[in-house]
mmCIF file of C-alpha atoms and ligand atoms in Angstrom:
data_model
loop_
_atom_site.group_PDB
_atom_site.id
_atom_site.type_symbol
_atom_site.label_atom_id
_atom_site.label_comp_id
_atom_site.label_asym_id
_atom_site.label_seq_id
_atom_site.Cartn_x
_atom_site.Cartn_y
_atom_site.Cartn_z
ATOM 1 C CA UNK A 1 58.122 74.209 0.931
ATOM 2 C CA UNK A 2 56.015 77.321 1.883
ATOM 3 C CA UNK A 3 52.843 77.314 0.262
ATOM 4 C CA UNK A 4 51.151 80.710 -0.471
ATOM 5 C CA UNK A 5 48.083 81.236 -2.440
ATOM 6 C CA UNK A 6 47.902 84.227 -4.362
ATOM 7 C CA UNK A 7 44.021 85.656 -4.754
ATOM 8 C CA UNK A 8 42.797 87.939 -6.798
ATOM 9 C CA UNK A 9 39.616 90.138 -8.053
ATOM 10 C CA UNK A 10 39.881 91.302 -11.158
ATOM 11 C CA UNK A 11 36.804 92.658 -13.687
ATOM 12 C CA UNK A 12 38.323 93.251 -17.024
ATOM 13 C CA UNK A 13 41.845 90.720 -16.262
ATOM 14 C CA UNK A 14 44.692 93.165 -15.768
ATOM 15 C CA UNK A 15 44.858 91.943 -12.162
ATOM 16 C CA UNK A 16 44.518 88.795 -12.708
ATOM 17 C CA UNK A 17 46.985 88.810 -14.931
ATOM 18 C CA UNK A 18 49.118 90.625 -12.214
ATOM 19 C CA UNK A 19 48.860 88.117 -9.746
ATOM 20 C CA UNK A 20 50.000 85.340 -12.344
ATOM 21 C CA UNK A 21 53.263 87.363 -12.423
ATOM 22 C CA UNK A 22 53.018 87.305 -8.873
ATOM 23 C CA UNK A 23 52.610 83.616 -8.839
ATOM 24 C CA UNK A 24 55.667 83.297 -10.946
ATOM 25 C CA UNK A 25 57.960 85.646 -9.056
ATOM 26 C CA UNK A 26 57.278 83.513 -6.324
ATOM 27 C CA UNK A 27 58.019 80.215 -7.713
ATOM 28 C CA UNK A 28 61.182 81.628 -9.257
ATOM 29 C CA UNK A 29 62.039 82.413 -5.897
ATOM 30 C CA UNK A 30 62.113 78.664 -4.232
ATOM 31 C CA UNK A 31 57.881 79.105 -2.766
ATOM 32 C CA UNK A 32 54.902 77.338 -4.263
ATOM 33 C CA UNK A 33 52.725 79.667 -4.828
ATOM 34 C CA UNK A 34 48.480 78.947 -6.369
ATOM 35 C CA UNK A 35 46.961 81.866 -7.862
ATOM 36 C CA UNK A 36 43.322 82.008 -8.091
ATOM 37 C CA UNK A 37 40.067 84.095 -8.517
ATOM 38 C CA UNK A 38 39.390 85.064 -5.134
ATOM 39 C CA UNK A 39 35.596 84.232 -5.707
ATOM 40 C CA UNK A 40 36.385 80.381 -6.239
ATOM 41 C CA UNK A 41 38.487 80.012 -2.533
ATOM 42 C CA UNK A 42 36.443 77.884 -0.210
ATOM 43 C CA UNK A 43 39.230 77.273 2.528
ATOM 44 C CA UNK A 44 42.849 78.576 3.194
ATOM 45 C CA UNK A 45 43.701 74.826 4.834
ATOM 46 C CA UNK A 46 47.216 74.162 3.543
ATOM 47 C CA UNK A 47 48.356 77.458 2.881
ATOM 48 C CA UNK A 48 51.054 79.478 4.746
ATOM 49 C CA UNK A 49 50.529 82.940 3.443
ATOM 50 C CA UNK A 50 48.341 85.029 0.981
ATOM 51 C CA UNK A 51 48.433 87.357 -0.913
ATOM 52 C CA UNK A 52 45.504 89.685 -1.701
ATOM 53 C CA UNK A 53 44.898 91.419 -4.824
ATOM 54 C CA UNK A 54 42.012 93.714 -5.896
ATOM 55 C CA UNK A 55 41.065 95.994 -9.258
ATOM 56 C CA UNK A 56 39.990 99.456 -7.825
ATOM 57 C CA UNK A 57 36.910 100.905 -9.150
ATOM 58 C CA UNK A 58 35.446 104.599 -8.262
ATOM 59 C CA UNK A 59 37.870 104.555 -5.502
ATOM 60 C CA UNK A 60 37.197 101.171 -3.457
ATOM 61 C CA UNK A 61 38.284 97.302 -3.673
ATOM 62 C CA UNK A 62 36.663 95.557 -6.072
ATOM 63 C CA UNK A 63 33.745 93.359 -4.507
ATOM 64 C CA UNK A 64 35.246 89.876 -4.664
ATOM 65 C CA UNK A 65 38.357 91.245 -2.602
ATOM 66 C CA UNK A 66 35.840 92.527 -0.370
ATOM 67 C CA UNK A 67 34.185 89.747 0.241
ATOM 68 C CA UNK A 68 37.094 87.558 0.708
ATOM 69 C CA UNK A 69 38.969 89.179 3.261
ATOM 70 C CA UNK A 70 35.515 89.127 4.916
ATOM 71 C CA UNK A 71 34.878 86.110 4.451
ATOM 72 C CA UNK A 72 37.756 84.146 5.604
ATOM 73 C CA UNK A 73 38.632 87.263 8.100
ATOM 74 C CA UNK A 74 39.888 84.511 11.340
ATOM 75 C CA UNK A 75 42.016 82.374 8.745
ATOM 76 C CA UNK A 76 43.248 85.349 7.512
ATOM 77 C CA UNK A 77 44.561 86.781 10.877
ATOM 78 C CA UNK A 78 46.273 83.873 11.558
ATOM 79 C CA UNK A 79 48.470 83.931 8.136
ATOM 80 C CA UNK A 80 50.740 86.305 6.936
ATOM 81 C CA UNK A 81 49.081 88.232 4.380
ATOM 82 C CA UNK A 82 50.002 91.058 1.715
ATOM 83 C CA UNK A 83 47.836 93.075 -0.564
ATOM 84 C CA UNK A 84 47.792 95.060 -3.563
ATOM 85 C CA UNK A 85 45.598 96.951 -5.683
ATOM 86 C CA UNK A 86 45.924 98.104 -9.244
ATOM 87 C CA UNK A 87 44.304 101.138 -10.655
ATOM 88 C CA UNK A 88 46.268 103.838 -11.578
ATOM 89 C CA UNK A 89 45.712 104.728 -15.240
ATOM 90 C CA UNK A 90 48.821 106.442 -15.376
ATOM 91 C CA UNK A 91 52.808 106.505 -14.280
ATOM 92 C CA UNK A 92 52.163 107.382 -10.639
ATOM 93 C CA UNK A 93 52.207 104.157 -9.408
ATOM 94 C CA UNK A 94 56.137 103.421 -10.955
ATOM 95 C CA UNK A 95 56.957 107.038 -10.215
ATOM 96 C CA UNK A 96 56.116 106.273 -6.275
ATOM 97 C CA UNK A 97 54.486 104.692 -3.651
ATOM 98 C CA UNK A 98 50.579 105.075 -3.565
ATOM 99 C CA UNK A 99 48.610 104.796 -0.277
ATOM 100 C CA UNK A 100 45.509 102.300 -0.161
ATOM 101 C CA UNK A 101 42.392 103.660 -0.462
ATOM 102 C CA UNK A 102 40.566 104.218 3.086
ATOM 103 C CA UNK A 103 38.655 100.857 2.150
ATOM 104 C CA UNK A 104 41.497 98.828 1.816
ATOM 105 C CA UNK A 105 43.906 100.560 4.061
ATOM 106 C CA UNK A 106 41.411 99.310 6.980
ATOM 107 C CA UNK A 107 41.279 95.994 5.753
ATOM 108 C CA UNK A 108 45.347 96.150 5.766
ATOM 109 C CA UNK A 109 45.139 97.341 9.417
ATOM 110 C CA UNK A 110 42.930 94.714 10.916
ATOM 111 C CA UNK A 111 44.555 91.771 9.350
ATOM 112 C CA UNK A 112 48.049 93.181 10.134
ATOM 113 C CA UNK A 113 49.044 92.755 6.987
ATOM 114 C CA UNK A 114 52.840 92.529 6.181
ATOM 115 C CA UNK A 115 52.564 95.105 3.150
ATOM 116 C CA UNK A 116 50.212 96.455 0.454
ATOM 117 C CA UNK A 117 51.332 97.971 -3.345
ATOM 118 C CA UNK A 118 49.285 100.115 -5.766
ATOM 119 C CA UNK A 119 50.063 98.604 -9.189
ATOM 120 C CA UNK A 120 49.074 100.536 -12.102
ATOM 121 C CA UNK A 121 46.280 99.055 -13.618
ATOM 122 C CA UNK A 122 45.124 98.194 -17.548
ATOM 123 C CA UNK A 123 42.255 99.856 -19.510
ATOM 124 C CA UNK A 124 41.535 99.148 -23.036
ATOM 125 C CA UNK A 125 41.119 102.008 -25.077
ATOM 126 C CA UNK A 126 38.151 100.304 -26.787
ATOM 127 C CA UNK A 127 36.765 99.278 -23.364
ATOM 128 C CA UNK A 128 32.896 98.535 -23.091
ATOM 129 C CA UNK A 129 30.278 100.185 -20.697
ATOM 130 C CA UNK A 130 29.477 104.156 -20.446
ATOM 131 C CA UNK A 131 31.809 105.229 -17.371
ATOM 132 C CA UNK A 132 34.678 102.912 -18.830
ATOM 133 C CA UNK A 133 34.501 104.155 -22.233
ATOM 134 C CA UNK A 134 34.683 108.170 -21.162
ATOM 135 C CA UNK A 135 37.697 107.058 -19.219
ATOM 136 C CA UNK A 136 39.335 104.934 -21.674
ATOM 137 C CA UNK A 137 39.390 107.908 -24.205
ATOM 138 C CA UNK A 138 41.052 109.908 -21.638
ATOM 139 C CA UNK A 139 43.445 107.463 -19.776
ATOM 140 C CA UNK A 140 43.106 104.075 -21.897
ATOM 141 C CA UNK A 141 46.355 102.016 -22.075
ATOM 142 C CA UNK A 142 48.756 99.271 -19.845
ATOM 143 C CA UNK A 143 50.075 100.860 -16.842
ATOM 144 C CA UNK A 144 50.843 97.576 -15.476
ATOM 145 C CA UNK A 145 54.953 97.482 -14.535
ATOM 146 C CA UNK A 146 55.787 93.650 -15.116
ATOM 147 C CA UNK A 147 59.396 94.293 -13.463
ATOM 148 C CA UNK A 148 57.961 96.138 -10.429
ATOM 149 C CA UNK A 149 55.240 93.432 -10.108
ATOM 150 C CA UNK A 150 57.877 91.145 -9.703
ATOM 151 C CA UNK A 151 60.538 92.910 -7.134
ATOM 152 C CA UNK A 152 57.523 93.203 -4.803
ATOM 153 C CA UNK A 153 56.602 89.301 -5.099
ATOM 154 C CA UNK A 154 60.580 88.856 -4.671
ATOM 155 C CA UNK A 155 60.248 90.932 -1.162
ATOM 156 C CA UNK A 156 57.406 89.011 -0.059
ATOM 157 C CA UNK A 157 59.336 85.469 -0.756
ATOM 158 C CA UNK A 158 61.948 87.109 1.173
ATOM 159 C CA UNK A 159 60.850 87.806 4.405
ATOM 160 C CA UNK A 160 58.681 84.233 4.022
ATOM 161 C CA UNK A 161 61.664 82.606 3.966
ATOM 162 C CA UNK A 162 63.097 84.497 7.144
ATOM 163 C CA UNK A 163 60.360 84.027 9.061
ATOM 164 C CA UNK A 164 60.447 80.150 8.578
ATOM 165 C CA UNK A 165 63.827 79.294 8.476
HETATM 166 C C1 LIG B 201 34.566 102.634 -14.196
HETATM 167 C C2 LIG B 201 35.980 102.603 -13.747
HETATM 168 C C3 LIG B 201 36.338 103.129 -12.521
HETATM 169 C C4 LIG B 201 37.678 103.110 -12.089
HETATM 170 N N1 LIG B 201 37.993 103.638 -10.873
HETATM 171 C C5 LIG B 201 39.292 103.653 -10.461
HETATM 172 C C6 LIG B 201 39.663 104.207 -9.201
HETATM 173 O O1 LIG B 201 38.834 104.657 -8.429
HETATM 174 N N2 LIG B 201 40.972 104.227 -8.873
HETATM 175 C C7 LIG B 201 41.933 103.733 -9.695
HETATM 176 O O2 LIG B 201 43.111 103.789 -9.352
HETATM 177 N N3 LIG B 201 41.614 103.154 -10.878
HETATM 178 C C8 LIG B 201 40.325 103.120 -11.278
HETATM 179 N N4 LIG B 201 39.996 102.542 -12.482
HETATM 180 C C9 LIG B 201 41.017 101.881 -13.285
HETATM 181 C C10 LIG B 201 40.992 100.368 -13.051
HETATM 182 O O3 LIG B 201 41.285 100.086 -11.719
HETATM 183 C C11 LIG B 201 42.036 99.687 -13.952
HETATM 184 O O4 LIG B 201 41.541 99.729 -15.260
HETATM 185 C C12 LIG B 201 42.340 98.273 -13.513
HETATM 186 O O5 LIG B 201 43.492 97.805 -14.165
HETATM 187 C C13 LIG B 201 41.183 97.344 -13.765
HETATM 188 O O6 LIG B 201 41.534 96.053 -13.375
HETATM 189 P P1 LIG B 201 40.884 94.757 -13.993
HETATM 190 O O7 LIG B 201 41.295 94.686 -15.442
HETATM 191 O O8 LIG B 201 41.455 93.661 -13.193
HETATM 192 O O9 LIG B 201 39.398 94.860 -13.841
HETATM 193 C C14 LIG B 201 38.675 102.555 -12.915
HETATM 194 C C15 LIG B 201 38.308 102.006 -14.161
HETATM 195 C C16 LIG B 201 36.989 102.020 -14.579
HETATM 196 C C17 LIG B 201 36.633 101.430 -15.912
#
């Protein structure tokens, strides 16, 4: 069974809690998939694939992301890998497709990566902290698209299984 390990860097959980649904779009389509704090990764022995995921904050990855692509940069190159960020506080990212930011789309370029998506992202309207309360007054709310989430994680078991079988 192809194994892929689904990582993630998330600050206040809403992608976190995106890459679970990516974990279980995957396993409902036939791969194993672990998700898990990107932070907490020592080694990529035993996996196949990953997937990337990072919270965007004043327009870059958020640190953990950073650090792991960095960090495991050769094992990386030699694994298919996919990314996606979630920020959006708004429809844009159901409405259409929305480029990296520069940050990211570099890291997409020198891992080759197979594919990246800009989820809409999750701020609570009560959210602590001074720039994420002015925002959350403005923009506050769930832009997260479960459904969407899931077609993307359904593409990425797709072309898995082509390349392997
Ligand atoms: C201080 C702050 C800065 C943010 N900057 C961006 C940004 O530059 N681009 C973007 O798309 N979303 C931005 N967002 C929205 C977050 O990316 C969104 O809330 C995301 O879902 C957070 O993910 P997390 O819950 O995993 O931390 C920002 C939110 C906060 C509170």
């Amino acid at each position: 069974m192809i194994r892929v390990l689904v990582a993630h860097a998330s600050e206040r959980g809403g992608t976190a809690e995106i890459a679970d649904w990516i974990g279980a779009a995957l396993r409902r389509a036939g791969v194993e998939a672990e998700v898990r704090p990107a932070g907490e990764v020592s080694e990529l022995e035993g996996y196949d694939a990953v997937v990337v995921g990072g919270a965007l904050y004043e327009g870059r990855w958020h640190r953990e992301a950073r650090r792991f692509v960095r960090h495991h940069a050769g094992d990386l190159a030699r694994r298919p890998v996919w990314l996606f960020s979630s920020g959006p506080l708004d429809r844009t990212a159901q409405e259409r497709a929305i480029d990296p930011v520069p940050g990211v789309a570099k890291i997409a370029e020198r891992l080759h990566a197979r594919g990246h998506a800009t989820f809409g992202g999750r701020l609570a309207p009560d959210a602590k902290g001074f720039l994420a309360s002015k925002i959350a007054k403005r923009s506050g709310g769930d832009y997260r698209d479960r459904d969407q989430v899931a077609e993307w994680a359904a593409g990425i078991a797709r072309e898995l299984r082509s390349v392997t079988v």
